[in-house]
CSV table of C-alpha atoms and ligand atoms in Angstrom, one decimal:
chain,number,residue,atom,x,y,z
A,1,MET,CA,0.0,0.0,0.0
A,2,SER,CA,1.4,3.4,-0.8
A,3,GLY,CA,0.6,6.0,1.8
A,4,ASN,CA,-1.3,9.2,1.1
A,5,PHE,CA,1.8,11.3,1.8
A,6,GLY,CA,2.0,14.1,-0.7
A,7,THR,CA,5.3,15.2,-2.2
A,8,ASP,CA,5.3,18.1,0.3
A,9,PHE,CA,5.1,15.8,3.3
A,10,VAL,CA,7.9,16.5,5.7
A,11,TRP,CA,9.7,13.2,6.5
A,12,GLY,CA,12.0,13.6,9.4
A,13,ALA,CA,13.8,12.1,12.4
A,14,ALA,CA,14.2,13.4,15.9
A,15,SER,CA,16.5,13.6,18.9
A,16,SER,CA,17.0,15.6,22.0
A,17,ALA,CA,20.1,17.3,23.5
A,18,PHE,CA,20.6,15.4,26.8
A,19,GLN,CA,19.7,12.1,25.2
A,20,ILE,CA,22.5,12.3,22.5
A,21,GLU,CA,25.1,15.0,23.2
A,22,GLY,CA,27.0,14.2,26.3
A,23,PHE,CA,29.6,16.6,27.8
A,24,SER,CA,27.0,18.9,29.2
A,25,THR,CA,29.5,21.1,31.0
A,26,GLU,CA,32.2,21.2,28.3
A,27,ASP,CA,33.1,24.6,26.8
A,28,GLY,CA,31.3,26.6,29.5
A,29,GLY,CA,28.0,24.6,29.6
A,30,GLY,CA,26.1,24.3,32.8
A,31,PRO,CA,24.6,21.2,34.4
A,32,SER,CA,20.9,20.5,33.8
A,33,ILE,CA,18.5,18.9,36.2
A,34,TRP,CA,19.2,15.6,34.4
A,35,ASP,CA,22.9,15.8,35.1
A,36,THR,CA,21.9,16.2,38.8
A,37,PHE,CA,19.2,13.5,38.6
A,38,CYS,CA,21.6,10.9,37.1
A,39,ARG,CA,23.8,11.3,40.2
A,40,VAL,CA,20.9,10.3,42.6
A,41,PRO,CA,21.5,6.5,43.3
A,42,GLY,CA,18.7,4.3,42.0
A,43,LYS,CA,17.0,6.9,39.7
A,44,ILE,CA,18.5,5.6,36.4
A,45,ALA,CA,18.5,2.0,35.3
A,46,TYR,CA,22.0,0.4,35.3
A,47,ASP,CA,23.2,3.6,36.9
A,48,ASP,CA,23.5,5.0,33.4
A,49,ASN,CA,24.0,8.8,32.9
A,50,GLY,CA,24.3,11.4,30.2
A,51,ASP,CA,28.0,12.1,30.6
A,52,ILE,CA,28.9,10.7,27.2
A,53,ALA,CA,25.5,9.5,25.7
A,54,CYS,CA,26.1,9.3,21.9
A,55,ASP,CA,28.9,11.9,22.1
A,56,SER,CA,26.9,13.9,19.5
A,57,TYR,CA,28.5,17.0,21.0
A,58,HIS,CA,31.7,15.9,19.1
A,59,ARG,CA,30.1,13.8,16.4
A,60,CYS,CA,27.3,15.9,15.1
A,61,GLY,CA,28.9,15.7,11.6
A,62,GLU,CA,28.4,11.9,11.6
A,63,ASP,CA,24.7,12.2,12.7
A,64,ILE,CA,23.9,14.8,10.1
A,65,GLY,CA,25.6,12.6,7.5
A,66,LEU,CA,23.3,9.8,8.5
A,67,LEU,CA,20.3,12.1,8.2
A,68,LYS,CA,21.4,13.1,4.7
A,69,GLU,CA,21.9,9.4,3.8
A,70,LEU,CA,18.4,8.6,5.2
A,71,GLY,CA,17.0,11.3,2.8
A,72,VAL,CA,14.9,13.2,5.4
A,73,LYS,CA,13.7,16.7,4.7
A,74,ALA,CA,13.9,17.8,8.3
A,75,TYR,CA,15.6,17.1,11.6
A,76,ARG,CA,13.9,17.8,15.0
A,77,PHE,CA,16.5,18.3,17.7
A,78,SER,CA,16.7,20.3,20.9
A,79,THR,CA,19.1,23.0,22.0
A,80,SER,CA,20.1,22.6,25.6
A,81,TRP,CA,19.1,25.7,27.7
A,82,ALA,CA,21.6,24.6,30.3
A,83,ARG,CA,24.5,24.5,27.8
A,84,ILE,CA,23.7,28.0,26.4
A,85,ASP,CA,22.5,29.7,29.6
A,86,PRO,CA,24.3,27.9,32.4
A,87,ARG,CA,23.2,30.3,35.1
A,88,ALA,CA,19.7,30.8,33.6
A,89,ASP,CA,20.4,34.6,33.9
A,90,GLY,CA,20.9,35.5,30.3
A,91,SER,CA,24.7,35.4,30.3
A,92,TRP,CA,24.9,33.4,27.1
A,93,ASN,CA,27.7,30.8,26.7
A,94,LYS,CA,28.9,31.6,23.2
A,95,GLU,CA,30.8,28.2,22.8
A,96,GLY,CA,27.6,26.4,23.7
A,97,LEU,CA,25.7,28.4,21.1
A,98,ALA,CA,28.5,27.7,18.6
A,99,TYR,CA,27.8,23.9,18.8
A,100,TYR,CA,24.2,24.6,17.6
A,101,ASP,CA,25.5,26.9,14.9
A,102,ARG,CA,27.4,23.9,13.6
A,103,VAL,CA,24.4,21.6,13.8
A,104,VAL,CA,22.1,24.1,12.1
A,105,ASP,CA,24.7,24.9,9.4
A,106,LEU,CA,25.4,21.2,8.7
A,107,CYS,CA,21.6,20.6,8.3
A,108,LEU,CA,21.2,23.6,5.9
A,109,SER,CA,24.2,22.6,3.8
A,110,SER,CA,22.8,19.0,3.7
A,111,GLY,CA,19.4,20.3,2.5
A,112,ILE,CA,17.8,19.4,5.8
A,113,THR,CA,15.4,21.9,7.5
A,114,PRO,CA,16.1,22.3,11.2
A,115,TYR,CA,13.1,22.2,13.6
A,116,LEU,CA,14.4,23.4,17.0
A,117,THR,CA,12.8,22.2,20.2
A,118,LEU,CA,13.9,24.9,22.7
A,119,TYR,CA,13.1,22.9,25.8
A,120,HIS,CA,13.4,19.1,25.9
A,121,TRP,CA,13.8,19.0,29.6
A,122,GLU,CA,17.3,20.5,29.8
A,123,LEU,CA,16.4,22.9,32.6
A,124,PRO,CA,19.6,24.6,34.0
A,125,GLN,CA,20.2,23.3,37.5
A,126,ALA,CA,20.7,27.0,38.4
A,127,ALA,CA,17.1,27.6,37.5
A,128,GLN,CA,16.0,24.6,39.5
A,129,ASP,CA,17.9,25.9,42.5
A,130,ARG,CA,15.7,29.0,42.3
A,131,GLY,CA,12.5,26.9,42.2
A,132,GLY,CA,12.4,25.5,38.7
A,133,TRP,CA,9.0,25.1,37.1
A,134,GLN,CA,7.3,25.8,40.5
A,135,VAL,CA,8.1,29.5,40.1
A,136,ARG,CA,7.0,32.0,37.5
A,137,GLN,CA,10.5,33.4,37.1
A,138,THR,CA,11.5,30.2,35.2
A,139,ALA,CA,8.9,30.9,32.6
A,140,GLU,CA,10.3,34.5,32.2
A,141,ALA,CA,13.9,33.2,32.0
A,142,PHE,CA,12.8,30.7,29.3
A,143,ALA,CA,11.2,33.4,27.3
A,144,ARG,CA,14.4,35.5,27.4
A,145,PHE,CA,16.3,32.4,26.2
A,146,ALA,CA,13.8,31.7,23.4
A,147,GLY,CA,13.9,35.3,22.2
A,148,MET,CA,17.7,35.2,22.0
A,149,MET,CA,17.6,32.0,20.1
A,150,ALA,CA,15.2,33.3,17.5
A,151,ASP,CA,17.2,36.4,17.1
A,152,HIS,CA,20.5,34.4,16.8
A,153,PHE,CA,19.1,32.0,14.2
A,154,ARG,CA,16.9,34.4,12.2
A,155,GLY,CA,17.3,33.6,8.6
A,156,ARG,CA,18.6,30.1,9.2
A,157,VAL,CA,15.8,28.5,11.4
A,158,SER,CA,12.1,29.1,10.8
A,159,HIS,CA,10.5,26.3,12.8
A,160,TYR,CA,10.5,26.2,16.6
A,161,PHE,CA,8.8,24.1,19.2
A,162,THR,CA,8.8,25.9,22.6
A,163,LEU,CA,8.4,23.0,25.0
A,164,ASN,CA,8.5,19.2,24.6
A,165,GLU,CA,5.8,17.3,26.5
A,166,PRO,CA,5.0,19.6,29.4
A,167,GLN,CA,2.7,16.7,30.4
A,168,CYS,CA,5.8,14.6,31.3
A,169,THR,CA,7.4,17.5,33.2
A,170,VAL,CA,4.2,17.6,35.3
A,171,ALA,CA,3.4,13.9,35.6
A,172,LEU,CA,6.8,12.4,35.7
A,173,GLY,CA,8.9,15.2,37.0
A,174,HIS,CA,6.6,16.6,39.7
A,175,GLN,CA,3.9,14.0,40.4
A,176,SER,CA,5.5,10.5,40.3
A,177,GLY,CA,9.0,11.8,40.5
A,178,VAL,CA,10.5,9.2,38.1
A,179,HIS,CA,11.9,12.0,36.0
A,180,ALA,CA,14.1,15.0,36.9
A,181,PRO,CA,13.8,16.9,39.2
A,182,GLY,CA,12.1,14.0,41.0
A,183,LYS,CA,9.4,15.9,42.9
A,184,GLN,CA,6.2,14.5,44.2
A,185,LEU,CA,3.8,17.4,44.6
A,186,ASP,CA,0.2,17.6,45.5
A,187,THR,CA,-2.5,18.5,42.9
A,188,ALA,CA,-2.0,22.3,43.6
A,189,GLY,CA,1.7,21.9,43.1
A,190,GLN,CA,1.3,19.9,39.9
A,191,PHE,CA,-1.2,22.5,38.5
A,192,GLY,CA,1.3,25.3,39.4
A,193,VAL,CA,4.0,23.5,37.3
A,194,LEU,CA,1.5,23.3,34.4
A,195,VAL,CA,0.6,26.9,34.7
A,196,ASN,CA,4.2,28.0,34.6
A,197,GLN,CA,4.9,26.0,31.6
A,198,LEU,CA,1.8,27.4,29.9
A,199,LEU,CA,3.1,30.8,30.7
A,200,ALA,CA,6.5,29.8,29.4
A,201,HIS,CA,5.0,28.8,26.1
A,202,GLY,CA,3.0,32.0,25.7
A,203,LEU,CA,5.9,34.3,26.7
A,204,ALA,CA,8.4,32.3,24.6
A,205,GLN,CA,6.2,32.3,21.5
A,206,ARG,CA,5.8,36.1,21.8
A,207,ALA,CA,9.5,36.6,22.3
A,208,ILE,CA,10.3,34.4,19.2
A,209,GLN,CA,7.8,36.2,17.0
A,210,ALA,CA,9.1,39.6,18.2
A,211,ALA,CA,12.7,38.5,17.3
A,212,ASP,CA,11.7,36.9,14.0
A,213,PRO,CA,8.2,37.6,12.6
A,214,LYS,CA,8.7,34.9,10.0
A,215,ALA,CA,9.3,32.2,12.5
A,216,LEU,CA,6.7,29.4,12.9
A,217,VAL,CA,6.1,28.3,16.4
A,218,GLY,CA,4.6,25.1,17.9
A,219,ILE,CA,4.6,23.0,21.0
A,220,ALA,CA,5.0,19.3,21.2
A,221,SER,CA,2.3,17.6,23.2
A,222,THR,CA,1.7,14.0,24.4
A,223,GLY,CA,-0.9,12.3,26.5
A,224,ARG,CA,-3.9,9.9,26.5
A,225,LEU,CA,-5.5,9.1,23.1
A,226,CYS,CA,-8.3,6.6,22.5
A,227,TYR,CA,-9.7,4.9,19.4
A,228,PRO,CA,-12.8,2.9,18.7
A,229,GLU,CA,-12.5,-0.9,19.3
A,230,THR,CA,-14.7,-1.3,16.2
A,231,GLU,CA,-15.6,1.5,14.0
A,232,THR,CA,-19.3,1.9,14.8
A,233,PRO,CA,-20.6,5.5,15.2
A,234,GLU,CA,-21.2,4.9,18.9
A,235,ASN,CA,-17.7,3.6,19.5
A,236,ILE,CA,-16.1,6.5,17.6
A,237,GLN,CA,-18.0,9.0,19.7
A,238,ALA,CA,-17.1,7.1,22.9
A,239,ALA,CA,-13.4,7.2,21.9
A,240,ARG,CA,-13.6,10.9,21.2
A,241,GLU,CA,-15.2,11.5,24.6
A,242,ALA,CA,-12.7,9.2,26.4
A,243,THR,CA,-9.8,11.1,24.8
A,244,PHE,CA,-10.9,14.4,26.1
A,245,ALA,CA,-12.5,13.3,29.4
A,246,ALA,CA,-11.8,15.7,32.2
A,247,THR,CA,-11.4,13.2,35.0
A,248,ASP,CA,-9.2,14.5,37.7
A,249,GLY,CA,-7.7,11.1,38.2
A,250,ASP,CA,-5.2,11.2,35.3
A,251,TRP,CA,-5.5,14.8,34.2
A,252,THR,CA,-1.8,15.4,34.1
A,253,PHE,CA,-1.1,13.1,31.1
A,254,THR,CA,-3.6,14.5,28.6
A,255,HIS,CA,-3.4,16.6,25.5
A,256,HIS,CA,-6.3,18.9,26.4
A,257,TRP,CA,-5.0,20.2,29.7
A,258,LEU,CA,-2.1,21.7,27.8
A,259,LEU,CA,-3.7,22.5,24.4
A,260,ASP,CA,-7.1,23.8,25.4
A,261,PRO,CA,-5.7,26.8,27.3
A,262,ILE,CA,-3.1,27.4,24.5
A,263,CYS,CA,-5.4,26.9,21.5
A,264,LEU,CA,-8.9,27.6,22.9
A,265,GLY,CA,-8.2,30.0,25.7
A,266,ARG,CA,-9.8,28.0,28.4
A,267,PHE,CA,-9.1,25.0,30.6
A,268,PRO,CA,-11.1,21.8,30.2
A,269,ASP,CA,-14.4,21.6,32.1
A,270,CYS,CA,-13.4,20.4,35.6
A,271,ALA,CA,-16.5,21.4,37.6
A,272,GLY,CA,-16.7,19.5,40.9
A,273,THR,CA,-13.1,18.2,40.7
A,274,ARG,CA,-10.1,19.2,42.8
A,275,LEU,CA,-8.9,21.2,39.9
A,276,GLU,CA,-11.9,23.6,39.8
A,277,PRO,CA,-10.7,26.1,42.4
A,278,LEU,CA,-7.2,26.0,41.0
A,279,VAL,CA,-8.4,26.9,37.5
A,280,ARG,CA,-10.6,29.6,38.9
A,281,ALA,CA,-7.6,31.2,40.5
A,282,VAL,CA,-5.9,31.7,37.1
A,283,THR,CA,-6.1,35.5,36.3
A,284,PRO,CA,-7.5,36.7,33.0
A,285,GLU,CA,-4.1,38.3,32.3
A,286,ASP,CA,-2.3,35.0,32.7
A,287,MET,CA,-5.0,33.2,30.7
A,288,ALA,CA,-4.3,35.7,27.9
A,289,ILE,CA,-0.6,34.9,27.9
A,290,MET,CA,-1.2,31.2,27.9
A,291,HIS,CA,-3.7,31.7,25.0
A,292,THR,CA,-1.0,32.3,22.5
A,293,VAL,CA,-2.1,30.1,19.6
A,294,PRO,CA,0.8,28.3,17.9
A,295,HIS,CA,1.2,28.1,14.1
A,296,MET,CA,1.5,24.3,14.3
A,297,LEU,CA,1.1,21.5,16.8
A,298,GLY,CA,3.5,18.7,17.4
A,299,TYR,CA,2.0,15.4,18.5
A,300,ASN,CA,4.2,12.8,20.2
A,301,ILE,CA,2.2,9.6,19.8
A,302,TYR,CA,3.2,6.0,20.7
A,303,ASN,CA,0.1,4.2,21.7
A,304,GLY,CA,-3.6,4.6,22.9
A,305,HIS,CA,-6.6,2.8,24.4
A,306,ALA,CA,-9.4,1.0,22.5
A,307,VAL,CA,-12.8,2.1,23.7
A,308,ARG,CA,-16.3,0.8,23.3
A,309,ALA,CA,-19.6,2.5,24.0
A,310,GLN,CA,-21.5,1.0,26.9
A,311,GLY,CA,-24.8,2.2,28.1
A,312,ALA,CA,-24.8,5.9,28.3
A,313,GLY,CA,-21.0,6.0,28.6
A,314,TYR,CA,-18.0,4.0,27.6
A,315,VAL,CA,-15.4,1.5,28.8
A,316,TYR,CA,-11.8,0.8,27.9
A,317,ALA,CA,-11.8,-2.4,25.9
A,318,PRO,CA,-9.6,-5.0,27.6
A,319,ARG,CA,-6.5,-6.0,25.7
A,320,TRP,CA,-6.5,-9.8,24.9
A,321,PRO,CA,-3.9,-12.0,26.6
A,322,GLY,CA,-0.5,-11.6,24.9
A,323,PHE,CA,-1.5,-8.3,23.3
A,324,PRO,CA,1.4,-7.1,21.1
A,325,ARG,CA,3.9,-5.0,23.1
A,326,THR,CA,7.2,-3.3,22.5
A,327,ALA,CA,10.5,-4.1,24.3
A,328,LEU,CA,9.5,-1.4,26.8
A,329,LYS,CA,6.2,-3.3,27.2
A,330,TRP,CA,4.2,-0.4,25.6
A,331,PRO,CA,1.1,-1.7,23.7
A,332,VAL,CA,1.3,-1.7,19.9
A,333,THR,CA,-1.9,0.2,18.9
A,334,PRO,CA,-1.5,1.6,15.3
A,335,GLU,CA,-5.1,2.7,15.2
A,336,VAL,CA,-4.1,5.6,17.5
A,337,LEU,CA,-2.3,7.3,14.7
A,338,ASP,CA,-5.5,7.3,12.7
A,339,TRP,CA,-8.3,8.1,15.2
A,340,GLY,CA,-6.2,9.9,17.8
A,341,VAL,CA,-4.9,12.2,15.2
A,342,ARG,CA,-8.3,12.9,13.8
A,343,PHE,CA,-9.7,13.7,17.2
A,344,LEU,CA,-6.8,16.2,17.9
A,345,GLN,CA,-7.3,17.8,14.5
A,346,GLU,CA,-11.0,18.2,15.0
A,347,ARG,CA,-10.5,19.9,18.4
A,348,TYR,CA,-7.7,22.2,17.5
A,349,GLY,CA,-7.8,22.6,13.8
A,350,LEU,CA,-4.2,23.6,13.4
A,351,PRO,CA,-1.5,22.2,11.1
A,352,GLY,CA,0.0,19.2,12.8
A,353,TYR,CA,3.2,17.2,12.8
A,354,ILE,CA,3.8,13.8,14.3
A,355,THR,CA,6.9,15.0,16.2
A,356,GLU,CA,7.5,11.6,17.7
A,357,ASN,CA,6.5,8.1,16.9
A,358,GLY,CA,8.7,5.0,17.1
A,359,VAL,CA,9.3,1.8,19.1
A,360,SER,CA,11.8,0.3,21.4
A,361,CYS,CA,13.1,-3.1,20.3
A,362,ASN,CA,15.6,-5.5,21.6
A,363,ASP,CA,18.1,-4.6,18.9
A,364,ARG,CA,21.5,-6.2,18.7
A,365,VAL,CA,24.3,-6.8,16.1
A,366,PHE,CA,23.6,-10.2,14.5
A,367,LEU,CA,26.3,-12.7,13.5
A,368,ASP,CA,26.3,-11.1,10.0
A,369,GLY,CA,27.2,-7.8,11.5
A,370,GLN,CA,23.9,-6.2,10.6
A,371,VAL,CA,21.1,-5.1,12.9
A,372,HIS,CA,17.9,-6.8,11.8
A,373,ASP,CA,14.8,-5.1,13.3
A,374,PRO,CA,11.7,-6.5,11.6
A,375,ASP,CA,9.6,-5.6,14.7
A,376,ARG,CA,10.3,-1.9,14.0
A,377,ILE,CA,9.6,-2.2,10.3
A,378,ASP,CA,6.3,-3.9,11.0
A,379,PHE,CA,5.4,-1.3,13.7
A,380,LEU,CA,6.2,1.6,11.4
A,381,ALA,CA,4.3,0.1,8.4
A,382,ARG,CA,1.2,-0.3,10.5
A,383,TYR,CA,1.4,3.1,12.2
A,384,LEU,CA,2.2,4.9,9.0
A,385,ALA,CA,-0.7,3.1,7.2
A,386,CYS,CA,-3.0,4.4,9.9
A,387,LEU,CA,-1.6,7.9,9.7
A,388,SER,CA,-2.1,7.8,5.9
A,389,ARG,CA,-5.8,6.9,6.5
A,390,ALA,CA,-6.1,9.9,8.9
A,391,ILE,CA,-4.7,12.2,6.3
A,392,GLU,CA,-7.0,10.6,3.7
A,393,ASN,CA,-9.9,11.5,6.0
A,394,GLY,CA,-8.9,15.1,6.2
A,395,ALA,CA,-6.4,15.4,9.1
A,396,ASP,CA,-4.0,18.2,8.3
A,397,ILE,CA,-0.8,16.4,9.2
A,398,ARG,CA,2.2,17.9,7.4
A,399,GLY,CA,5.1,15.8,8.6
A,400,TYR,CA,6.4,12.8,10.5
A,401,PHE,CA,9.5,12.7,12.7
A,402,HIS,CA,10.6,9.2,13.6
A,403,TRP,CA,11.7,8.8,17.2
A,404,ALA,CA,14.6,8.5,17.0
A,405,LEU,CA,17.5,8.9,14.6
A,406,THR,CA,19.9,6.9,16.8
A,407,ASP,CA,19.5,4.8,20.0
A,408,ASN,CA,20.0,7.2,22.9
A,409,PHE,CA,19.6,7.8,26.6
A,410,GLU,CA,16.0,6.8,27.4
A,411,TRP,CA,15.7,8.9,30.6
A,412,HIS,CA,15.1,6.8,33.7
A,413,ASN,CA,15.4,3.6,31.5
A,414,GLY,CA,19.0,4.5,30.7
A,415,TYR,CA,20.6,3.0,27.5
A,416,GLY,CA,18.7,-0.3,27.8
A,417,GLU,CA,15.9,0.9,25.5
A,418,ARG,CA,16.7,1.3,21.8
A,419,PHE,CA,14.4,3.5,19.7
A,420,GLY,CA,16.8,4.4,16.9
A,421,LEU,CA,16.8,3.7,13.2
A,422,VAL,CA,20.6,3.6,13.8
A,423,PHE,CA,22.1,1.2,16.4
A,424,MET,CA,24.4,2.8,18.8
A,425,ASP,CA,27.4,0.6,19.8
A,426,TYR,CA,27.9,2.5,23.1
A,427,PRO,CA,31.4,1.4,24.0
A,428,GLY,CA,32.8,2.4,20.7
A,429,LEU,CA,30.0,4.8,19.7
A,430,ARG,CA,29.9,3.3,16.3
A,431,ARG,CA,26.7,4.1,14.4
A,432,ILE,CA,25.2,1.1,12.6
A,433,PRO,CA,22.1,1.7,10.4
A,434,LYS,CA,19.5,-0.9,11.1
A,435,ASP,CA,17.3,-2.6,8.5
A,436,SER,CA,14.6,-0.1,9.4
A,437,PHE,CA,16.9,2.7,8.4
A,438,ARG,CA,16.9,1.4,4.8
A,439,TRP,CA,13.2,0.7,5.0
A,440,TYR,CA,12.4,4.2,6.1
A,441,GLN,CA,14.8,5.5,3.4
A,442,GLN,CA,12.6,3.7,0.8
A,443,VAL,CA,9.4,5.0,2.3
A,444,ILE,CA,10.7,8.6,2.1
A,445,ARG,CA,11.8,8.0,-1.5
A,446,THR,CA,8.6,6.2,-2.7
A,447,GLY,CA,5.9,6.7,-0.1
A,448,ASN,CA,5.5,2.9,-0.4
A,449,LEU,CA,4.8,1.0,2.9
A,450,THR,CA,5.4,-2.6,1.7
A,451,LEU,CA,7.3,-4.4,4.4
A,452,SER,CA,10.4,-5.2,2.3
A,453,PRO,CA,11.4,-5.0,-1.4
A,454,GLY,CA,11.1,-8.8,-1.7
A,455,ASN,CA,8.0,-9.1,0.3
A,456,GLN,CA,5.2,-7.3,-1.6
A,457,SER,CA,2.7,-8.0,1.2
A,458,SER,CA,0.9,-4.7,1.3
A,459,VAL,CA,0.0,-2.9,4.6
A,460,SER,CA,-3.3,-1.4,5.2
A,461,ALA,CA,-4.6,0.6,8.1
A,462,ARG,CA,-6.8,-2.3,9.0
A,463,SER,CA,-4.1,-5.0,9.0
A,464,PRO,CA,-5.1,-7.0,12.0
A,465,GLN,CA,-2.6,-7.9,14.8
A,466,ARG,CA,-4.7,-10.8,15.9
A,467,PRO,CA,-4.8,-13.2,12.9
A,468,GLU,CA,-8.4,-14.3,13.4
A,469,CYS,CA,-9.4,-10.7,14.0
A,470,ASP,CA,-12.0,-10.0,11.2
A,471,LEU,CA,-12.0,-6.2,11.4
A,472,PRO,CA,-15.0,-4.6,9.8
B,501,GCO,C1,9.3,11.3,25.5
B,501,GCO,C2,10.4,12.1,25.0
B,501,GCO,C3,11.5,11.3,24.3
B,501,GCO,C4,11.5,9.8,24.6
B,501,GCO,C5,10.7,9.0,23.6
B,501,GCO,C6,10.6,7.6,24.0
B,501,GCO,O1,8.2,11.3,24.8
B,501,GCO,O2,9.4,10.8,26.6
B,501,GCO,O3,10.0,13.1,24.1
B,501,GCO,O4,12.6,12.0,24.7
B,501,GCO,O5,12.8,9.3,24.5
B,501,GCO,O6,9.3,9.5,23.6
B,501,GCO,O7,10.1,7.4,25.3
């Protein structure tokens, strides 16, 4: 099956600073909250840390060369706030900035459009020491950083994402504490962190647009998405409702608690929940700052929940025993890149990019010296077929960034999880393109989603994962 990806479709790959660069404090850089968090015993699997990572700080030429070989049109990467603004006080570290000049200029000379994420969790430890995302000053400091970046890169960079997944900063960094800075706040504290990030987005977008009126600004969101177990009108409506339900049980990991204020100028309906008084306390002036509508939305989507209508409501459909899962035990649910995308597009109506999608696999170098990863190829073929169907049904999705270009530091999971199209041989930092690298190269070139050149078995958005499953 060939996807419905037009010739203008932006095929890309993604990474983030702390996950690939290493050497955070070299050349005047400052430690981020993740440098600090990695030093806390027991927080990171295998006691891994980001000291070296993929050494992209010294090897960005190799990485951009791989992107050029892959044939992508765009590269989504983040610029470490801690490397550039080590004291979070606006005294810019020119050598840190020079690294990103190299990355941007290498992209441009390779015909690759840079999409800069200005915050992929690289909060300067100095900002954390002054309260981090629990205080408003951090939002103001971030806006100052964003404005400087837009001014510095004007004419070379035209696409920015302000923040990556504020939902994770709240839910993992300040609720469960499994991510840096490892806080476990109450609901009021969690909501305060969300508010400061919403302010950070609004203030930063305004600063970027003031510095470069031609810049296009977005934000990368993640969170709960649902899809109909079977495609009856009742189940589709149930999945839509479940996606945007305003329960106060798991509100932190939802798209709409971030995107409703930013895009619609209001918080989700939370009457009668613990959130109601907190929302009421947000001033109209702050609501106006948060309500800074982006030019585009980034969706980081990996999986979702099947839902079926039941009575006047809905239930999450149980996953059958042995349901397909990734190496990280995440469920494989390609339908989410069809229906989840459609629901988001319906609600926000903005141009969208899939800014992250991919899969962790138990990749290794085989006896023939290659890295064979059929699981990733099958995963991508299914998800891209579903994305193609969403586009066919009117979703305004303009690009897809595979997460990730190379295996990298998977946060509290350390280096044990491999999401890359390129295998990272960590001891020697050798980069080995996997079979999926060549498969994705072909998709970019032809738009064709067949599983492999030899195997013409086509892929459709309705390819079942359960053999006897007779999908309607
Ligand atoms: C996230 C981050 C990425 C992850 C990727 C796989 O969504 O957590 O944006 O940095 O590495 O999503 O978990």
